[in-house]
Coordinates of C-alpha atoms and ligand atoms in Angstrom, one line a residue:
M9 CA -174.1 35.4 -27.8
V10 CA -170.4 35.6 -28.9
I11 CA -167.9 37.5 -26.8
T12 CA -164.3 38.3 -27.8
K13 CA -161.3 39.7 -26.0
A14 CA -161.5 43.4 -24.9
A15 CA -158.6 45.8 -24.9
G16 CA -160.1 47.9 -22.1
L17 CA -163.5 48.9 -20.6
H18 CA -164.4 52.6 -20.1
G19 CA -167.5 54.4 -19.0
E20 CA -170.4 54.5 -16.7
V21 CA -173.1 51.8 -16.0
C22 CA -176.3 52.6 -14.1
V23 CA -177.1 49.0 -13.0
P24 CA -180.8 48.1 -12.6
G25 CA -182.6 48.0 -9.2
D26 CA -181.8 45.4 -6.6
K27 CA -183.7 42.2 -7.2
S28 CA -184.2 41.3 -3.5
V29 CA -185.4 44.8 -2.6
S30 CA -187.7 45.0 -5.6
H31 CA -189.4 41.7 -4.8
R32 CA -189.9 42.8 -1.2
S33 CA -191.2 46.2 -2.1
V34 CA -194.1 44.7 -4.1
M35 CA -194.8 41.9 -1.6
F36 CA -194.8 44.1 1.5
G37 CA -196.5 46.9 -0.4
S38 CA -199.4 44.6 -1.3
I39 CA -200.0 43.6 2.4
A40 CA -199.5 47.1 3.7
K41 CA -202.2 49.8 3.8
G42 CA -202.1 52.6 1.3
T43 CA -199.9 53.1 -1.7
T44 CA -196.3 52.1 -2.0
K45 CA -194.5 54.1 -4.7
I46 CA -191.4 52.3 -5.8
S47 CA -188.7 53.9 -8.0
H48 CA -186.0 52.1 -9.9
Y49 CA -187.9 48.8 -9.6
L50 CA -186.1 45.9 -11.4
Q51 CA -188.0 45.1 -14.6
G52 CA -186.5 41.6 -14.8
A53 CA -188.6 38.5 -15.3
D54 CA -188.3 37.4 -11.7
C55 CA -189.7 40.6 -10.3
L56 CA -192.4 40.7 -12.9
S57 CA -193.4 37.2 -11.7
T58 CA -193.9 38.8 -8.2
I59 CA -196.1 41.6 -9.6
S60 CA -198.2 39.1 -11.6
C61 CA -198.7 36.8 -8.5
F62 CA -200.0 39.8 -6.4
R63 CA -202.2 41.1 -9.2
K64 CA -203.8 37.6 -9.4
M65 CA -204.6 38.0 -5.7
G66 CA -206.5 41.2 -6.4
I67 CA -203.8 43.9 -5.8
E68 CA -203.8 46.8 -8.2
I69 CA -200.2 47.4 -9.3
E70 CA -199.4 50.1 -11.9
N71 CA -196.2 49.3 -13.6
Q72 CA -195.0 52.5 -15.2
R73 CA -191.4 51.1 -15.6
D74 CA -189.6 54.0 -13.8
T75 CA -192.1 53.9 -11.1
V76 CA -194.3 51.1 -9.8
L77 CA -197.4 51.9 -7.7
V78 CA -198.7 49.2 -5.4
H79 CA -202.1 49.9 -4.0
G80 CA -201.9 47.8 -0.9
R81 CA -205.0 46.3 0.8
G82 CA -203.6 45.5 4.3
L83 CA -202.6 42.2 5.8
R84 CA -206.0 40.7 5.2
G85 CA -206.7 42.2 1.8
L86 CA -205.6 39.4 -0.6
K87 CA -208.1 37.4 -2.5
G88 CA -207.8 33.8 -3.6
P89 CA -206.5 33.6 -7.2
D90 CA -208.2 31.9 -10.1
G91 CA -205.8 29.0 -10.8
A92 CA -202.2 28.4 -9.7
L93 CA -199.7 31.2 -9.0
D94 CA -196.8 31.0 -11.3
C95 CA -193.5 32.1 -9.8
G96 CA -191.5 31.5 -13.0
N97 CA -187.8 31.0 -12.3
S98 CA -187.9 33.0 -9.0
G99 CA -186.9 31.2 -5.8
T100 CA -187.4 34.5 -3.9
T101 CA -191.1 34.8 -5.1
T102 CA -191.8 31.1 -4.3
R103 CA -190.3 31.1 -0.8
L104 CA -191.4 34.5 0.5
I105 CA -194.9 34.3 -0.9
S106 CA -195.3 30.9 0.9
G107 CA -195.0 32.7 4.2
I108 CA -197.8 35.0 3.3
L109 CA -200.0 32.4 1.7
A110 CA -199.7 30.1 4.8
A111 CA -201.9 32.6 6.7
Q112 CA -204.6 33.4 4.2
N113 CA -208.2 32.2 4.3
F114 CA -207.9 30.5 0.9
D115 CA -206.0 27.7 -0.7
V116 CA -203.4 28.1 -3.4
V117 CA -201.2 26.1 -5.7
L118 CA -197.8 27.6 -6.2
T119 CA -195.7 26.6 -9.2
G120 CA -192.9 27.7 -11.5
D121 CA -190.6 26.7 -14.4
D122 CA -188.5 23.5 -14.7
S123 CA -185.7 25.0 -12.5
I124 CA -188.0 26.1 -9.7
Q125 CA -189.7 22.7 -9.7
K126 CA -186.3 21.2 -8.8
R127 CA -185.3 23.6 -6.0
P128 CA -185.6 22.6 -2.4
M129 CA -188.7 23.8 -0.6
K130 CA -188.5 21.7 2.5
R131 CA -186.5 24.5 4.1
I132 CA -189.6 26.6 4.2
M133 CA -192.2 23.8 4.5
E134 CA -190.6 22.6 7.7
P135 CA -190.7 25.9 9.7
L136 CA -194.1 27.0 8.2
T137 CA -195.6 23.6 9.2
L138 CA -194.3 24.1 12.7
M139 CA -196.2 27.4 12.7
G140 CA -199.4 25.5 11.8
A141 CA -199.3 25.8 8.1
R142 CA -200.6 23.1 5.8
I143 CA -198.2 22.8 2.8
R144 CA -197.9 19.8 0.5
S145 CA -195.4 19.2 -2.3
L146 CA -197.8 17.9 -4.9
R147 CA -195.2 15.4 -6.3
D148 CA -194.1 14.6 -2.8
N149 CA -190.4 15.4 -3.6
G150 CA -190.0 18.5 -1.4
C151 CA -190.3 20.8 -4.4
A152 CA -192.9 22.9 -6.2
P153 CA -195.7 22.7 -7.2
L154 CA -196.8 23.3 -3.6
E155 CA -200.4 23.3 -2.3
I156 CA -200.8 25.8 0.5
A157 CA -203.9 25.7 2.6
G158 CA -204.0 28.9 4.5
G159 CA -205.1 29.1 8.1
P160 CA -204.3 30.4 11.6
L161 CA -200.6 30.3 12.6
R162 CA -198.6 30.5 15.8
G163 CA -195.2 32.1 16.3
I164 CA -192.1 29.9 16.7
D165 CA -188.5 30.1 17.8
Y166 CA -186.7 28.6 14.9
T167 CA -183.0 27.8 14.3
S168 CA -182.3 27.5 10.6
K169 CA -179.6 25.1 9.4
V170 CA -178.8 27.4 6.5
A171 CA -178.1 31.1 6.4
S172 CA -180.9 31.9 3.9
A173 CA -182.7 35.2 3.6
Q174 CA -185.5 33.5 1.8
V175 CA -186.1 31.1 4.6
K176 CA -185.8 33.8 7.2
S177 CA -188.2 36.1 5.3
A178 CA -190.8 33.4 4.7
I179 CA -190.9 32.8 8.5
L180 CA -191.1 36.5 9.3
L181 CA -193.9 37.1 6.9
A182 CA -195.9 34.2 8.4
G183 CA -195.0 35.7 11.8
L184 CA -196.8 38.9 10.9
Y185 CA -200.1 36.9 11.0
A186 CA -199.2 34.5 13.8
E187 CA -200.3 34.5 17.4
G188 CA -197.3 35.1 19.6
D189 CA -193.7 36.2 18.8
T190 CA -191.5 34.7 16.1
K191 CA -187.8 34.3 16.3
V192 CA -185.4 33.1 13.6
T193 CA -181.8 32.3 14.3
E194 CA -179.3 31.7 11.5
P195 CA -175.8 30.3 11.5
F196 CA -174.6 33.5 9.9
I197 CA -176.5 36.7 9.1
S198 CA -178.1 36.6 5.6
R199 CA -179.2 39.6 3.7
N200 CA -181.5 41.8 6.0
H201 CA -183.6 43.6 3.4
S202 CA -186.8 42.1 4.9
E203 CA -186.0 43.3 8.4
I204 CA -185.1 46.8 7.1
M205 CA -188.3 47.2 5.0
L206 CA -190.7 45.6 7.5
K207 CA -189.4 48.1 10.1
Y208 CA -189.7 51.0 7.7
F209 CA -193.4 49.9 7.1
G210 CA -194.1 49.9 10.8
A211 CA -193.6 46.3 11.9
D212 CA -192.1 45.5 15.3
V213 CA -188.8 43.7 14.3
R214 CA -185.4 43.7 15.9
T215 CA -182.1 41.9 15.5
E216 CA -180.0 40.3 18.2
G217 CA -176.8 38.8 16.9
T218 CA -177.7 36.3 14.2
A219 CA -181.4 36.2 15.3
V220 CA -184.4 38.3 14.2
L221 CA -187.4 38.8 16.5
L222 CA -190.8 39.8 15.3
H223 CA -193.7 40.8 17.5
P224 CA -197.0 40.7 15.5
G225 CA -199.9 43.1 15.7
S226 CA -198.7 46.3 14.0
T227 CA -200.3 47.3 10.7
L228 CA -198.0 47.9 7.8
E229 CA -198.2 51.3 6.2
G230 CA -197.1 51.6 2.5
R231 CA -194.3 54.1 2.1
P232 CA -192.1 55.3 -0.8
I233 CA -189.2 53.1 -1.7
S234 CA -186.2 54.0 -3.8
V235 CA -184.5 50.7 -4.9
P236 CA -180.7 50.9 -4.8
G237 CA -178.7 49.6 -7.8
D238 CA -178.2 45.9 -7.4
I239 CA -174.7 45.0 -6.1
S240 CA -175.1 41.5 -7.6
S241 CA -175.5 43.1 -11.0
A242 CA -172.7 45.6 -10.4
A243 CA -170.4 42.7 -9.5
Y244 CA -170.0 41.8 -13.2
F245 CA -168.7 45.3 -14.0
I246 CA -166.6 45.5 -10.8
C247 CA -164.8 42.2 -11.7
A248 CA -164.7 43.1 -15.4
G249 CA -163.0 46.4 -14.5
L250 CA -160.4 44.7 -12.4
M251 CA -159.7 41.9 -14.8
V252 CA -159.6 43.6 -18.2
P253 CA -156.4 45.7 -18.5
N254 CA -156.6 49.5 -19.1
S255 CA -160.1 49.7 -17.7
E256 CA -162.0 52.3 -15.6
I257 CA -165.7 51.9 -14.8
F258 CA -168.0 54.1 -12.8
L259 CA -171.1 52.6 -11.2
P260 CA -173.4 55.2 -9.6
S261 CA -175.7 54.5 -6.7
V262 CA -175.2 50.9 -5.9
G263 CA -176.5 49.2 -2.7
I264 CA -173.7 48.5 -0.3
N265 CA -175.8 47.0 2.6
P266 CA -173.2 45.2 4.8
T267 CA -175.1 41.9 4.5
R268 CA -174.5 42.1 0.7
D269 CA -171.0 43.7 0.4
G270 CA -168.8 40.7 0.5
I271 CA -167.8 41.2 -3.2
L272 CA -166.2 44.6 -2.2
K273 CA -164.3 42.9 0.6
V274 CA -163.0 40.1 -1.6
C275 CA -162.0 42.5 -4.4
Q276 CA -160.0 44.5 -1.8
A277 CA -158.5 41.4 -0.3
M278 CA -157.3 40.3 -3.8
G279 CA -155.6 43.7 -4.4
G280 CA -158.4 45.2 -6.6
K281 CA -158.7 49.0 -6.9
V282 CA -162.4 49.6 -5.9
T283 CA -163.2 53.0 -4.5
L284 CA -166.5 54.0 -2.8
L285 CA -167.7 57.6 -3.4
H286 CA -170.7 59.6 -2.2
E287 CA -172.0 57.1 0.4
D288 CA -175.6 57.8 1.1
S289 CA -178.6 56.1 2.8
G290 CA -182.3 56.0 1.6
C291 CA -185.1 53.9 3.1
G292 CA -182.4 52.4 5.4
E293 CA -180.5 50.8 2.6
P294 CA -177.0 52.4 2.2
T295 CA -175.7 53.2 -1.3
A296 CA -172.4 54.5 -2.9
D297 CA -171.0 55.3 -6.3
I298 CA -168.3 52.7 -7.1
L299 CA -165.2 53.4 -9.2
V300 CA -163.2 50.4 -10.4
Q301 CA -159.7 50.4 -12.1
S302 CA -157.8 47.5 -13.6
S303 CA -155.6 45.8 -11.0
S304 CA -153.1 43.0 -10.6
L305 CA -154.9 40.5 -8.4
H306 CA -153.8 37.8 -6.0
G307 CA -155.6 34.8 -4.6
T308 CA -157.6 34.8 -1.3
V309 CA -159.7 32.5 1.0
I310 CA -163.5 33.0 1.0
E311 CA -165.4 31.2 3.7
G312 CA -167.7 31.3 6.8
A313 CA -169.7 34.4 7.6
L314 CA -168.5 36.1 4.3
I315 CA -170.3 33.5 2.2
P316 CA -173.9 34.7 2.6
T317 CA -172.8 38.3 1.9
L318 CA -171.6 37.3 -1.6
I319 CA -173.5 34.1 -2.4
D320 CA -174.8 35.2 -5.8
E321 CA -171.4 36.7 -6.7
L322 CA -169.4 33.5 -6.2
P323 CA -169.5 32.4 -9.9
M324 CA -168.1 35.8 -11.0
I325 CA -165.5 35.7 -8.2
A326 CA -164.4 32.2 -9.3
A327 CA -163.9 33.4 -12.8
M328 CA -162.0 36.5 -11.6
A329 CA -159.7 34.2 -9.5
C330 CA -158.5 32.6 -12.7
F331 CA -156.8 35.9 -13.5
A332 CA -155.2 36.3 -10.0
D333 CA -151.8 35.1 -9.0
G334 CA -151.8 32.1 -6.7
E335 CA -154.6 30.1 -5.3
T336 CA -158.2 31.1 -4.3
V337 CA -160.1 28.8 -2.0
I338 CA -163.9 29.0 -1.7
R339 CA -165.4 26.9 1.1
D340 CA -168.7 26.7 3.1
A341 CA -170.6 27.3 -0.2
A342 CA -172.6 24.1 -0.7
E343 CA -175.7 26.3 -1.2
L344 CA -174.3 27.0 -4.7
K345 CA -175.5 23.5 -5.6
V346 CA -179.2 24.4 -5.2
K347 CA -179.4 27.8 -7.0
E348 CA -180.9 28.3 -10.5
S349 CA -178.4 25.6 -11.6
N350 CA -175.7 23.7 -9.7
R351 CA -173.3 26.6 -9.8
L352 CA -170.4 24.7 -8.4
E353 CA -170.5 22.0 -11.0
V354 CA -171.4 24.4 -13.9
M355 CA -168.6 26.9 -13.0
V356 CA -165.9 24.2 -12.7
R357 CA -167.0 22.7 -16.0
G358 CA -167.1 26.0 -17.8
L359 CA -163.9 27.4 -16.5
T360 CA -162.1 24.1 -17.2
A361 CA -163.4 24.2 -20.8
M362 CA -161.7 27.7 -21.1
G363 CA -158.4 26.3 -19.9
A364 CA -158.5 27.2 -16.2
H365 CA -157.1 25.0 -13.5
V366 CA -160.1 24.6 -11.0
T367 CA -160.8 21.8 -8.6
E368 CA -164.3 21.2 -7.2
T369 CA -164.6 20.3 -3.5
E370 CA -167.4 19.2 -1.2
D371 CA -168.5 22.7 -0.5
G372 CA -166.6 25.0 -2.8
M373 CA -163.7 25.0 -5.2
I374 CA -160.0 25.8 -5.5
I375 CA -158.9 28.0 -8.3
H376 CA -155.3 27.9 -9.3
G377 CA -154.9 31.3 -11.0
G378 CA -152.5 32.6 -13.6
R379 CA -153.3 30.4 -16.6
P380 CA -154.4 32.2 -19.7
L381 CA -158.0 31.4 -20.7
H382 CA -159.3 30.7 -24.2
G383 CA -162.8 30.9 -25.6
A384 CA -165.1 27.9 -25.5
E385 CA -168.8 27.1 -25.9
I386 CA -170.5 27.5 -22.5
D387 CA -173.9 26.3 -21.6
S388 CA -175.6 28.8 -19.3
H389 CA -178.0 26.1 -18.1
L390 CA -180.5 29.0 -18.3
D391 CA -178.9 30.4 -15.2
H392 CA -178.6 34.2 -15.5
R393 CA -175.6 34.5 -13.2
I394 CA -173.7 31.8 -15.2
A395 CA -174.4 33.6 -18.5
M396 CA -173.2 37.0 -17.2
T397 CA -170.1 35.5 -15.5
F398 CA -168.9 33.8 -18.7
A399 CA -169.6 36.9 -20.8
V400 CA -167.2 38.7 -18.5
A401 CA -164.7 35.8 -18.6
G402 CA -164.9 35.9 -22.4
L403 CA -163.6 39.5 -22.4
C404 CA -160.3 38.2 -21.0
A405 CA -160.0 35.0 -23.1
D406 CA -158.3 34.4 -26.4
G407 CA -160.7 33.7 -29.3
E408 CA -164.4 33.4 -29.1
T409 CA -166.6 32.5 -26.1
R410 CA -170.1 31.4 -27.2
I411 CA -172.8 31.4 -24.6
K412 CA -175.8 29.1 -25.0
G413 CA -179.1 30.3 -23.6
A414 CA -177.6 33.8 -23.2
E415 CA -181.0 35.4 -23.2
C416 CA -181.6 34.1 -19.6
V417 CA -180.0 37.4 -18.3
N418 CA -183.5 38.7 -18.7
I419 CA -184.2 37.2 -15.2
S420 CA -182.2 39.9 -13.4
Y421 CA -180.6 42.2 -15.9
P422 CA -182.4 42.5 -19.3
E423 CA -180.0 45.2 -20.6
F424 CA -176.8 43.4 -19.6
Y425 CA -175.2 42.8 -23.0
G426 CA -176.0 46.3 -24.2
D427 CA -174.5 47.8 -21.1
L428 CA -171.4 45.7 -21.4
K429 CA -170.8 46.4 -25.1
R430 CA -171.1 50.2 -24.5
L431 CA -167.9 50.0 -22.3
I432 CA -165.8 48.3 -25.0
Ligands
S3P526 C1 -182.3 36.1 -1.9 C2 -181.6 35.3 -1.1 C3 -180.5 34.4 -1.5 C4 -180.0 34.8 -2.9 C5 -181.2 35.0 -3.9 C6 -182.0 36.2 -3.4 C7 -183.4 37.0 -1.4 O1 -181.0 33.1 -1.6 O2 -179.2 33.7 -3.4 O3 -180.7 35.3 -5.2 O4 -183.8 37.9 -2.0 O5 -183.8 36.7 -0.2 P1 -181.0 32.2 -0.2 O6 -181.9 32.8 0.8 O7 -181.5 30.8 -0.7 O8 -179.6 32.1 0.2

């Protein structure tokens, strides 16, 4: 993919459905009773992996693209699959499904692509083992493939070292099957889509500060879900609109859940003109239309409780900070090292290749803004968020930006390049 400098971006983009909410709608719908009708389901490779795993466990799922119908069979309705479950590139599928599999009356092997086989799974193996689960990393390296032997579980009171919605959700899902209550406490609140959807389906879940408490015993009932536009996908257009001079972009119906809206806060702190219109709420997930206009930006500090609310947007924010006056500091973001790629290293390398002044730190980076960028050849490392970030950076750089492995946007946003080109 070759990207060149843009003179201005104009128009409307209807971003695809939220990845986190899409995954959960199929998973929770599968273990609920009755049919869950999902609209605006994300048809990206990761969410298709989730559909395929549950189909392999006997769940009938009709994917009509605009609408997905999940014919749930209740908490005890899954069947042992023939062969391993393949989670592809999806960390969310691998970690959340482990919580469900730990409680089944069958054994499963869970695997995925090269990237998934390098990502840390001890973070779910440890709490699930405390709940009584039997999980083994087949290569004994704390990564997939995982062998999960399902069986009876007990509730736990667990304090997680990382603020991770995937860890929290895996424990809560196992907690649905456990004897006794389950409590998960995080250092900061991570995205709360599981809590919202489980409650909507009838589970007894409540939040106390940074803790979530689940009391098992309720049956889940499938209900209609309207998936909001993914704020993580919208982030590329929000930042592009601010960075590229003479731009105005309208993004209808984007999810603005407060555990996900850090990107909006950072854009505002940097002086970006981002306006929310028509705020609404469906299925407990708030949405708004977002209007973005080119702005002159200045640096900011991003740290602490803000980090989990924009974890997937940090690559894009780092690139945007190159076009802001002064320094932007990102800290408390060591989690970036264990995403689909080592996003700290890959971002620093790519931005430096484009002429930016960026320093990598232990748990983040410092971006010294204001230097003009030039095109370069960028390796996406098959990480969708890296490919999309550098496509946007390329719109503000002199010359050509070539992205290697650009097709990986298929993971979360198959129409990304088409949507971007229509704005030019
Ligand atoms: C996700 C949680 C986050 C995020 C990922 C999706 C989820 O990961 O980075 O893209 O849907 O729960 P962590 O839980 O590892 O922070």
